[in-house]
Amino acid sequence: MRRIIGLLALAAAPVAVLGVLFVLPVTGMVAEGFWVDGDFDPRGVLDVLARPRVHRVAWFTLWSSGAATLLSVLLGLPLAFALHRLALPGRGAIRAALLVPFVLPTVVVGVAFRQLLGEGGLLGFLGLDGTPVAIVAGLVFFNVAVVVRAVGAAWESLDPRPAEAAAALGASPVQVLRTVTLPALRPAIVGAASIVFLFCATAFGIVLTLGGVRYATVETEIYLLTTTVFDLQAAAALSVLQLVVVVGLLAVSARLRFVPDATTQRTTARPRRIRPGDWPVLLFTAALLAILALPIVGLVAGSFQVDGAWSLANYRALGGDGESRDGTGALLVPVTTALGVSLRTAVDATWMALAMGLAVSLIVTRRSHTPAERRVRSVLDGFFMLPLGVSAVTLGFGFLITLDRPPVDLRDSALLVPMAQALVALPLVVRTIAPVLAGIDDRQRQAAASLGAPPWRALLTVDLPVVWKPLLAASGFAFAASLGEFGATSFLARDDNPTVPVVIFRLLGHPGEMNYGMALAASVVLATTTAVVMLAVERLRVPSVGSF
């Protein structure tokens, strides 16, 4: 009991922060739907859930997320094998490049696919612009890196001897894969699939850019209901529906974590030499990488095109006052100013997410001595992961309507946007740091304590030398995620102080060739900044550890 009380005391501060900055805004947003004119009206919420359009939105969210998840897993598994088990030249750089789509702003991904599939695009002849196929393709492009990272980390830590023994006994490569390798990878595959499904179901910028009003998911429908129709009761009903699904998926993920996970063992098998039988996988990998590069190539090429000719005019316009040459300017500030705002906001969001994520990771990864203590840590782990699946739109709108009065009045605070972005980045930070801390042998801490070292000194001498690289990598993830965050920021950023994703969306919402060209150029600038950060993160990655 004393250990549980001590654990709860340690968790009090992070729980309080998450309570104020996450639970309060989300419950405030949901309460807007259940209390109408001061009266509790749950029937109104149920009536919303019975609307035919809500059924269509829920069904589209379900099948598009399911299809994107299935395709991401099927395409990601061969890549995970090639990039984590084979001695492929330049595989570190390829892994870093493959991660760029995942940290690209979702609005940028939407713009890239519109540029690729729209009229005059490289694949415009397919006629897929504005179709559900384009949305699913954008979701797969965004999430396939999650499968590669999560499954690849488990794959490279697998003991190769069982597979070698099965092969020596006459099993074919397919039989070895089906009977030995895939069962061992099952926890990682299922875990990656559940995370990808969450990302797809809560995708915002991709669906809003490619689907508009015609093809809406629960996430974009909440945005449209709150900003266009101002039907808060309907938005609250959809938020509740989304919360129920997310909590259910997190419960499944938590249960899967009780299965021994190879990623925490920190034993990395040496990549083996390429054999003749590996060439089909290598050719598939090369083809898939080329396909994944197409949206980026189309985006970059389009940013240098003006009136059918090559030009730097779109980039020169980024430093202007927003007035375009065709008189359809849409900006109050230059894009270069917005880039400065994005960088400052990302720095603030990063240190917030890092401080919070480190505290949470230390709490949930310490060894439990009793089943009750283990259950408390599991509940805390699930609680801290809630921002992973809750709508960023719900969070942003909740900030707007709940943190505007004493004792928590943050309307004029410069830290309002960074706090929202830090909450969005928090699960990434925890999932980067926690597996490394969990992999440290607790006997080292016990030995330090037996030699008289206080807890803070054991932390500095045992944990810090192992975790400093993942800490820097987590900082990069948080910084990149903050740069691209759009769902919550679209509610909170002021017109005279926008971030780059908000500026890009505004440019896309205004007619004019110059506005569209500036949106492409701004997207390339943001993507380049993100890519540089991710290249640094890849160099700091601890092999075989963690989902990211």
Coordinates of C-alpha atoms in Angstrom, one line a residue:
M1 CA 0.0 0.0 0.0
R2 CA 2.9 2.4 0.8
R3 CA 4.3 1.9 -2.7
I4 CA 0.9 2.6 -4.3
I5 CA 0.5 5.8 -2.2
G6 CA 4.0 6.8 -3.2
L7 CA 3.3 6.1 -6.9
L8 CA 0.1 8.1 -6.8
A9 CA 2.0 11.0 -5.1
L10 CA 4.6 10.9 -7.9
A11 CA 1.9 10.9 -10.5
A12 CA -0.1 13.7 -9.0
A13 CA 1.6 16.5 -10.8
P14 CA 1.4 15.0 -14.4
V15 CA -2.2 13.9 -13.7
A16 CA -3.1 17.4 -12.6
V17 CA -1.5 18.9 -15.7
L18 CA -3.3 16.5 -18.0
G19 CA -6.5 17.1 -16.0
V20 CA -6.4 20.8 -16.6
L21 CA -5.1 20.8 -20.2
F22 CA -6.9 17.7 -21.5
V23 CA -9.7 16.4 -19.4
L24 CA -11.2 19.8 -18.7
P25 CA -11.3 21.0 -22.3
V26 CA -12.6 17.7 -23.6
T27 CA -15.3 17.4 -21.0
G28 CA -16.2 21.0 -21.5
M29 CA -16.6 20.4 -25.2
V30 CA -18.7 17.3 -24.5
A31 CA -20.8 19.1 -21.9
E32 CA -21.8 21.7 -24.5
G33 CA -23.7 19.0 -26.2
F34 CA -25.4 17.4 -23.2
W35 CA -26.5 20.7 -21.5
V36 CA -28.7 22.8 -23.7
D37 CA -29.8 26.1 -22.3
G38 CA -28.9 24.9 -18.8
D39 CA -30.9 21.7 -19.0
F40 CA -29.4 18.2 -19.2
D41 CA -30.5 16.8 -22.6
P42 CA -29.0 13.3 -23.3
R43 CA -31.9 12.5 -25.6
G44 CA -30.8 15.2 -28.0
V45 CA -27.4 13.6 -28.3
L46 CA -29.0 10.2 -29.0
D47 CA -31.1 11.8 -31.7
V48 CA -28.0 13.2 -33.3
L49 CA -26.5 9.7 -33.4
A50 CA -29.6 8.5 -35.2
R51 CA -29.2 11.0 -38.1
P52 CA -28.6 9.3 -41.5
R53 CA -25.6 11.6 -42.2
V54 CA -24.0 10.6 -38.9
H55 CA -24.4 7.0 -40.0
R56 CA -22.7 7.7 -43.3
V57 CA -19.9 9.6 -41.6
A58 CA -19.3 6.8 -39.1
W59 CA -19.4 4.2 -41.8
F60 CA -17.0 6.1 -44.0
T61 CA -14.6 6.6 -41.1
L62 CA -14.7 2.9 -40.3
W63 CA -14.2 1.5 -43.7
S64 CA -11.6 4.0 -44.9
S65 CA -9.6 3.7 -41.7
G66 CA -9.8 -0.1 -41.9
A67 CA -8.8 -0.2 -45.6
A68 CA -5.9 2.2 -45.0
T69 CA -4.8 0.2 -41.9
L70 CA -4.8 -3.1 -43.9
L71 CA -2.9 -1.6 -46.8
S72 CA -0.4 0.0 -44.5
V73 CA 0.3 -3.3 -42.8
L74 CA 0.5 -5.3 -46.1
L75 CA 2.9 -2.8 -47.7
G76 CA 4.9 -2.1 -44.5
L77 CA 5.9 -5.6 -43.7
P78 CA 8.2 -6.2 -46.7
L79 CA 9.7 -2.8 -46.1
A80 CA 10.3 -3.6 -42.4
F81 CA 12.1 -6.8 -43.4
A82 CA 14.2 -5.2 -46.1
L83 CA 15.2 -2.2 -44.0
H84 CA 15.7 -3.9 -40.6
R85 CA 16.9 -7.4 -41.4
L86 CA 19.0 -7.1 -44.5
A87 CA 22.4 -5.4 -44.9
L88 CA 21.0 -3.0 -47.4
P89 CA 23.4 -0.1 -48.3
G90 CA 22.1 3.2 -47.1
R91 CA 19.2 1.7 -45.1
G92 CA 19.6 4.3 -42.4
A93 CA 19.0 7.1 -44.8
I94 CA 16.1 5.3 -46.4
R95 CA 14.5 4.7 -43.0
A96 CA 14.8 8.4 -42.3
A97 CA 13.4 9.4 -45.6
L98 CA 10.5 7.0 -45.1
L99 CA 9.6 8.6 -41.8
V100 CA 9.2 12.0 -43.4
P101 CA 5.6 11.4 -44.7
F102 CA 4.6 10.5 -41.1
V103 CA 5.8 13.8 -39.7
L104 CA 4.7 15.9 -42.6
P105 CA 1.8 18.2 -41.8
T106 CA -1.4 16.5 -42.8
V107 CA -2.4 19.5 -44.7
V108 CA 0.8 19.2 -46.7
V109 CA 0.1 15.6 -47.5
G110 CA -3.3 16.6 -48.7
V111 CA -1.8 19.3 -50.9
A112 CA 0.7 16.9 -52.3
F113 CA -2.0 14.4 -53.3
R114 CA -4.1 17.1 -54.9
Q115 CA -1.1 18.2 -56.9
L116 CA -0.4 14.6 -57.9
L117 CA -3.9 13.5 -58.7
G118 CA -5.5 16.7 -59.8
E119 CA -5.8 18.1 -63.3
G120 CA -2.4 18.4 -64.8
G121 CA -0.8 16.2 -62.1
L122 CA 1.5 13.3 -62.8
L123 CA -1.4 10.9 -62.1
G124 CA -4.2 13.2 -63.1
F125 CA -5.2 10.9 -65.9
L126 CA -6.5 8.4 -63.3
G127 CA -9.4 10.7 -62.3
L128 CA -9.0 9.9 -58.6
D129 CA -8.9 13.5 -57.4
G130 CA -11.7 14.1 -54.8
T131 CA -12.5 10.4 -54.5
P132 CA -12.4 8.0 -51.5
V133 CA -9.5 6.2 -53.1
A134 CA -7.4 9.4 -52.9
I135 CA -8.2 9.7 -49.2
V136 CA -7.2 6.1 -48.5
A137 CA -4.0 6.5 -50.5
G138 CA -3.1 9.7 -48.5
L139 CA -3.7 7.8 -45.2
V140 CA -1.5 4.9 -46.4
F141 CA 1.2 7.3 -47.5
F142 CA 1.1 8.9 -44.0
N143 CA 1.0 5.8 -41.9
V144 CA 3.1 3.1 -43.6
A145 CA 6.2 4.4 -41.8
V146 CA 4.5 3.6 -38.5
V147 CA 4.3 -0.1 -39.5
V148 CA 7.9 -0.1 -40.7
R149 CA 9.2 1.4 -37.5
A150 CA 7.1 -0.6 -35.0
V151 CA 7.4 -4.0 -36.7
G152 CA 11.0 -3.4 -37.9
A153 CA 12.2 -2.7 -34.4
A154 CA 10.7 -6.0 -33.3
W155 CA 11.9 -7.9 -36.3
E156 CA 15.5 -6.8 -35.9
S157 CA 15.5 -8.0 -32.3
L158 CA 14.1 -11.5 -33.1
D159 CA 16.4 -14.4 -32.4
P160 CA 17.2 -15.9 -35.9
R161 CA 17.9 -19.4 -34.6
P162 CA 14.3 -20.7 -34.5
A163 CA 13.8 -19.7 -38.1
E164 CA 17.2 -21.3 -39.1
A165 CA 16.3 -24.5 -37.3
A166 CA 12.9 -24.7 -39.1
A167 CA 14.7 -24.2 -42.4
A168 CA 17.3 -26.8 -41.5
L169 CA 14.4 -29.3 -40.9
G170 CA 13.1 -28.7 -44.5
A171 CA 10.6 -25.9 -44.0
S172 CA 10.2 -23.6 -47.1
P173 CA 10.7 -19.8 -46.7
V174 CA 7.0 -19.3 -46.8
Q175 CA 6.4 -22.0 -44.1
V176 CA 9.1 -20.4 -41.9
L177 CA 7.5 -17.0 -42.3
R178 CA 4.0 -18.4 -41.5
T179 CA 4.9 -20.7 -38.6
V180 CA 7.8 -19.0 -36.9
T181 CA 8.3 -15.4 -37.9
L182 CA 4.8 -14.0 -38.1
P183 CA 3.6 -15.5 -34.7
A184 CA 6.7 -14.0 -33.0
L185 CA 5.9 -10.6 -34.6
R186 CA 2.1 -10.8 -33.8
P187 CA 2.3 -8.3 -30.8
A188 CA 4.2 -5.8 -32.9
I189 CA 1.9 -6.1 -35.9
V190 CA -1.3 -5.9 -33.9
G191 CA 0.0 -3.0 -31.9
A192 CA 1.1 -1.1 -35.0
A193 CA -2.2 -1.8 -36.7
S194 CA -4.1 -0.4 -33.7
I195 CA -2.0 2.7 -33.7
V196 CA -2.4 3.2 -37.5
F197 CA -6.2 2.7 -37.2
L198 CA -6.3 5.4 -34.5
F199 CA -4.3 7.8 -36.7
C200 CA -6.5 7.1 -39.7
A201 CA -9.8 7.5 -37.7
T202 CA -8.6 10.8 -36.3
A203 CA -6.9 12.1 -39.5
F204 CA -7.9 15.7 -40.1
G205 CA -5.9 17.6 -42.6
I206 CA -5.7 14.8 -45.2
V207 CA -9.4 14.1 -45.2
L208 CA -10.4 17.8 -45.1
T209 CA -8.1 18.7 -48.0
L210 CA -9.0 15.7 -50.2
G211 CA -12.6 15.0 -49.2
G212 CA -14.0 18.4 -48.3
V213 CA -17.7 18.3 -47.3
R214 CA -18.6 15.4 -49.5
Y215 CA -16.4 12.7 -47.9
A216 CA -16.2 13.5 -44.1
T217 CA -14.9 11.4 -41.3
V218 CA -15.9 11.8 -37.7
E219 CA -13.0 14.1 -37.2
T220 CA -13.7 16.5 -40.1
E221 CA -17.5 16.3 -39.3
I222 CA -16.8 17.6 -35.8
Y223 CA -14.8 20.5 -37.3
L224 CA -17.5 21.3 -39.8
L225 CA -20.2 21.2 -37.2
T226 CA -18.4 23.5 -34.8
T227 CA -17.0 26.0 -37.3
T228 CA -19.6 26.1 -40.1
V229 CA -23.0 24.8 -38.8
F230 CA -22.2 25.6 -35.1
D231 CA -24.2 22.6 -34.0
L232 CA -22.4 21.9 -30.8
Q233 CA -24.7 19.2 -29.7
A234 CA -24.0 17.1 -32.8
A235 CA -20.3 17.8 -32.5
A236 CA -20.4 16.6 -28.8
A237 CA -22.3 13.5 -29.8
L238 CA -19.6 12.6 -32.3
S239 CA -16.9 13.4 -29.8
V240 CA -18.5 11.0 -27.3
L241 CA -18.7 8.3 -30.0
Q242 CA -15.0 8.9 -30.9
L243 CA -14.0 8.7 -27.2
V244 CA -15.7 5.4 -26.7
V245 CA -14.0 3.9 -29.7
V246 CA -10.6 5.3 -28.6
V247 CA -10.9 4.0 -25.1
G248 CA -11.8 0.6 -26.4
L249 CA -8.8 0.5 -28.7
L250 CA -6.4 1.7 -26.0
A251 CA -7.7 -1.1 -23.7
V252 CA -6.9 -3.6 -26.4
S253 CA -3.4 -2.1 -26.9
A254 CA -2.8 -2.2 -23.1
R255 CA -3.7 -5.8 -23.0
L256 CA -1.4 -6.6 -25.9
R257 CA 1.5 -5.0 -24.0
F258 CA 1.2 -7.8 -21.5
V259 CA 2.5 -10.1 -24.2
P260 CA 6.3 -10.3 -24.1
D261 CA 7.5 -7.7 -26.6
A262 CA 10.8 -8.3 -28.3
T263 CA 11.4 -4.6 -28.6
T264 CA 12.2 -4.3 -24.9
Q265 CA 14.9 -6.9 -24.9
R266 CA 17.4 -4.7 -26.7
T267 CA 19.2 -7.5 -28.4
T268 CA 19.8 -6.7 -32.0
A269 CA 20.5 -9.4 -34.6
R270 CA 23.2 -8.5 -37.1
P271 CA 21.7 -7.7 -40.5
R272 CA 22.4 -10.6 -42.8
R273 CA 23.8 -10.4 -46.3
I274 CA 21.5 -10.2 -49.3
R275 CA 20.7 -13.6 -50.9
P276 CA 19.3 -14.3 -54.4
G277 CA 15.9 -15.1 -52.8
D278 CA 15.7 -11.6 -51.3
W279 CA 15.5 -9.9 -54.7
P280 CA 11.7 -10.0 -55.0
V281 CA 11.4 -8.2 -51.7
L282 CA 14.1 -5.7 -52.7
L283 CA 12.3 -5.0 -56.0
F284 CA 9.0 -4.6 -54.2
T285 CA 10.7 -2.2 -51.7
A286 CA 12.3 -0.1 -54.5
A287 CA 8.9 0.1 -56.3
L288 CA 7.1 1.1 -53.2
L289 CA 9.6 3.7 -52.3
A290 CA 9.3 5.2 -55.8
I291 CA 5.5 5.3 -55.4
L292 CA 5.8 7.0 -52.0
A293 CA 8.1 9.6 -53.4
L294 CA 5.7 10.6 -56.2
P295 CA 3.6 13.0 -54.1
I296 CA 6.7 14.7 -52.8
V297 CA 8.1 15.0 -56.3
G298 CA 4.8 16.4 -57.6
L299 CA 4.7 18.9 -54.8
V300 CA 8.2 20.1 -55.3
A301 CA 7.8 20.3 -59.1
G302 CA 4.5 22.2 -58.7
S303 CA 6.0 24.7 -56.4
F304 CA 8.4 25.8 -59.2
Q305 CA 5.7 26.1 -61.8
V306 CA 4.1 29.4 -62.7
D307 CA 1.9 29.7 -65.8
G308 CA 3.4 26.5 -67.2
A309 CA 7.0 27.7 -66.9
W310 CA 9.7 27.1 -64.3
S311 CA 10.0 30.0 -61.9
L312 CA 10.9 31.0 -58.3
A313 CA 8.0 33.4 -58.1
N314 CA 6.1 31.3 -55.6
Y315 CA 9.0 31.3 -53.2
R316 CA 9.7 35.0 -53.7
A317 CA 6.0 35.6 -52.8
L318 CA 6.4 33.9 -49.4
G319 CA 8.3 37.0 -48.1
G320 CA 5.7 39.5 -49.3
D321 CA 2.8 41.0 -47.5
G322 CA 0.4 38.5 -48.8
E323 CA -0.8 40.5 -51.8
S324 CA -0.6 38.3 -54.8
R325 CA 0.0 39.6 -58.3
D326 CA -3.6 38.6 -59.4
G327 CA -5.2 40.5 -56.6
T328 CA -6.5 37.5 -54.7
G329 CA -4.1 37.6 -51.7
A330 CA -5.3 35.7 -48.6
L331 CA -2.7 36.5 -45.9
L332 CA -2.4 39.1 -43.2
V333 CA 1.2 38.3 -42.6
P334 CA 4.0 36.9 -44.9
V335 CA 4.6 33.2 -44.8
T336 CA 8.2 33.8 -43.6
T337 CA 6.6 35.4 -40.5
A338 CA 4.4 32.4 -40.0
L339 CA 7.4 30.1 -40.3
G340 CA 9.1 32.1 -37.4
V341 CA 5.9 31.6 -35.4
S342 CA 5.8 27.9 -36.2
L343 CA 9.5 27.5 -35.1
R344 CA 9.0 29.4 -31.8
T345 CA 5.8 27.5 -31.1
A346 CA 7.5 24.2 -31.8
V347 CA 10.3 25.0 -29.4
D348 CA 7.9 25.7 -26.6
A349 CA 5.8 22.7 -27.3
T350 CA 8.9 20.5 -27.4
W351 CA 10.2 21.3 -24.0
M352 CA 6.7 21.0 -22.5
A353 CA 6.1 17.6 -24.2
L354 CA 9.6 16.4 -23.2
A355 CA 9.2 17.4 -19.5
M356 CA 5.8 15.8 -19.3
G357 CA 6.8 12.7 -21.3
L358 CA 9.9 12.0 -19.2
A359 CA 7.9 12.2 -16.0
V360 CA 5.2 9.9 -17.3
S361 CA 7.8 7.4 -18.7
L362 CA 9.6 7.2 -15.4
I363 CA 6.3 6.6 -13.5
V364 CA 4.9 3.9 -15.8
T365 CA 8.1 1.9 -16.4
R366 CA 9.4 1.4 -12.8
R367 CA 9.1 -2.2 -11.7
S368 CA 5.9 -3.1 -9.9
H369 CA 6.1 -5.3 -6.8
T370 CA 2.5 -6.3 -6.5
P371 CA -0.4 -7.0 -9.0
A372 CA -2.3 -3.9 -7.6
E373 CA 0.7 -1.7 -8.3
R374 CA 0.9 -3.1 -11.8
R375 CA -2.7 -2.3 -12.4
V376 CA -2.3 1.2 -11.1
R377 CA 0.6 1.8 -13.5
S378 CA -1.4 0.3 -16.4
V379 CA -4.3 2.6 -15.7
L380 CA -1.9 5.6 -15.5
D381 CA -0.3 4.5 -18.8
G382 CA -3.7 4.4 -20.5
F383 CA -4.7 7.7 -19.1
F384 CA -1.6 9.4 -20.3
M385 CA -2.1 7.9 -23.8
L386 CA -5.6 9.3 -24.2
P387 CA -4.4 12.4 -26.3
L388 CA -3.2 9.9 -28.9
G389 CA -6.7 9.1 -30.1
V390 CA -8.9 12.0 -29.0
S391 CA -9.8 14.4 -31.7
A392 CA -7.4 17.4 -32.0
V393 CA -10.4 19.4 -33.1
T394 CA -12.2 18.5 -29.9
L395 CA -9.2 19.4 -27.9
G396 CA -8.7 22.8 -29.7
F397 CA -12.3 23.8 -29.4
G398 CA -12.3 22.6 -25.8
F399 CA -9.4 24.9 -25.1
L400 CA -11.3 27.8 -26.7
I401 CA -14.4 27.4 -24.6
T402 CA -13.0 26.2 -21.2
L403 CA -9.7 28.0 -20.7
D404 CA -11.1 31.5 -21.0
R405 CA -12.2 32.3 -17.5
P406 CA -10.6 32.3 -14.0
P407 CA -9.0 30.4 -12.4
V408 CA -7.6 29.1 -15.8
D409 CA -7.8 32.0 -18.2
L410 CA -5.3 31.5 -21.0
R411 CA -7.0 33.4 -23.8
D412 CA -4.2 35.9 -24.1
S413 CA -1.3 33.5 -23.2
A414 CA 1.4 33.0 -25.8
L415 CA 1.7 29.5 -24.5
L416 CA -1.9 28.4 -25.4
V417 CA -1.0 27.0 -28.8
P418 CA 2.2 25.3 -27.6
M419 CA 0.3 23.6 -24.8
A420 CA -2.2 22.2 -27.2
Q421 CA 0.6 21.0 -29.5
A422 CA 2.5 19.5 -26.6
L423 CA -0.5 17.3 -25.7
V424 CA -0.7 16.1 -29.2
A425 CA 3.1 15.2 -29.2
L426 CA 3.0 13.7 -25.7
P427 CA 2.2 10.1 -26.8
L428 CA 5.0 10.1 -29.3
V429 CA 7.5 11.2 -26.6
V430 CA 6.3 8.6 -24.2
R431 CA 6.4 5.8 -26.8
T432 CA 10.0 6.8 -27.6
I433 CA 11.4 7.0 -24.1
A434 CA 9.3 4.4 -22.1
P435 CA 10.6 1.3 -23.9
V436 CA 14.2 2.3 -23.3
L437 CA 13.6 2.9 -19.6
A438 CA 11.7 -0.4 -19.4
G439 CA 14.6 -2.2 -20.9
I440 CA 17.1 -1.1 -18.2
D441 CA 17.8 -3.9 -15.7
D442 CA 16.3 -2.8 -12.4
R443 CA 19.1 -4.6 -10.6
Q444 CA 21.4 -1.8 -11.6
R445 CA 19.2 0.7 -9.8
Q446 CA 19.1 -1.6 -6.8
A447 CA 22.9 -2.0 -6.8
A448 CA 23.2 1.8 -6.9
A449 CA 20.8 2.2 -4.0
S450 CA 22.6 -0.5 -1.9
L451 CA 25.8 1.5 -2.3
G452 CA 24.1 4.5 -0.8
A453 CA 23.2 6.4 -3.9
P454 CA 20.0 8.5 -3.5
P455 CA 17.3 8.1 -6.2
W456 CA 18.3 11.2 -8.1
R457 CA 21.9 10.0 -8.3
A458 CA 20.8 6.5 -9.4
L459 CA 18.8 8.3 -12.1
L460 CA 21.8 10.3 -13.3
T461 CA 24.2 7.3 -13.2
V462 CA 22.0 4.4 -14.4
D463 CA 19.1 5.9 -16.5
L464 CA 20.6 9.0 -18.0
P465 CA 23.5 7.4 -19.9
V466 CA 21.1 5.0 -21.6
V467 CA 18.2 7.4 -22.2
W468 CA 19.9 10.6 -23.4
K469 CA 19.8 9.6 -27.1
P470 CA 16.2 8.6 -27.0
L471 CA 15.5 11.9 -25.2
L472 CA 17.0 13.9 -28.1
A473 CA 15.1 11.7 -30.6
A474 CA 11.9 12.3 -28.7
S475 CA 12.6 16.0 -28.8
G476 CA 12.9 15.8 -32.6
F477 CA 9.6 13.9 -32.9
A478 CA 7.9 16.4 -30.7
F479 CA 9.4 19.3 -32.7
A480 CA 8.3 17.8 -36.0
A481 CA 4.8 16.9 -34.8
S482 CA 4.4 20.5 -33.5
L483 CA 5.5 22.0 -36.8
G484 CA 2.8 20.1 -38.6
E485 CA 0.0 20.2 -36.0
F486 CA -3.1 21.6 -37.6
G487 CA -6.3 20.3 -35.9
A488 CA -6.1 22.1 -32.6
T489 CA -4.0 25.0 -33.9
S490 CA -6.7 25.9 -36.5
F491 CA -8.9 26.9 -33.6
L492 CA -6.4 28.6 -31.4
A493 CA -4.0 30.5 -33.7
R494 CA -4.8 34.1 -34.2
D495 CA -5.1 35.7 -37.7
D496 CA -2.1 37.9 -37.1
N497 CA 0.0 35.2 -35.6
P498 CA -0.7 32.0 -37.6
T499 CA 1.5 28.9 -38.0
V500 CA 2.5 27.6 -41.5
P501 CA -0.1 24.8 -41.7
V502 CA -2.8 27.3 -40.9
V503 CA -1.4 29.7 -43.6
I504 CA -1.3 26.8 -46.1
F505 CA -5.0 25.9 -45.5
R506 CA -6.0 29.6 -45.8
L507 CA -4.2 29.9 -49.1
L508 CA -5.9 26.7 -50.4
G509 CA -9.3 28.1 -49.4
H510 CA -8.8 31.3 -51.5
P511 CA -9.1 31.2 -55.3
G512 CA -6.2 32.3 -57.4
E513 CA -3.2 30.6 -59.1
M514 CA -0.7 32.6 -57.0
N515 CA -2.4 31.5 -53.7
Y516 CA -2.2 27.9 -54.8
G517 CA 1.5 28.3 -55.8
M518 CA 2.3 29.9 -52.5
A519 CA 0.6 27.0 -50.7
L520 CA 2.8 24.6 -52.6
A521 CA 6.0 26.6 -51.9
A522 CA 5.1 26.9 -48.2
S523 CA 4.5 23.2 -48.1
V524 CA 7.9 22.4 -49.5
V525 CA 9.6 24.7 -47.0
L526 CA 7.8 23.1 -44.1
A527 CA 8.5 19.6 -45.5
T528 CA 12.2 20.4 -45.9
T529 CA 12.4 21.7 -42.3
T530 CA 10.7 18.5 -41.0
A531 CA 12.9 16.3 -43.1
V532 CA 16.1 17.8 -41.7
V533 CA 14.8 17.3 -38.2
M534 CA 13.9 13.6 -38.9
L535 CA 17.3 12.9 -40.4
A536 CA 18.8 14.0 -37.1
V537 CA 16.3 11.9 -35.2
E538 CA 17.3 8.8 -37.2
R539 CA 20.9 9.1 -36.2
L540 CA 19.8 9.1 -32.6
R541 CA 17.6 6.1 -32.8
V542 CA 18.3 3.2 -30.5
P543 CA 18.2 0.0 -32.6
S544 CA 15.4 -2.5 -31.8
V545 CA 13.9 -0.3 -29.1
G546 CA 10.5 1.5 -29.1
S547 CA 7.8 2.0 -31.6
F548 CA 9.4 5.1 -33.1

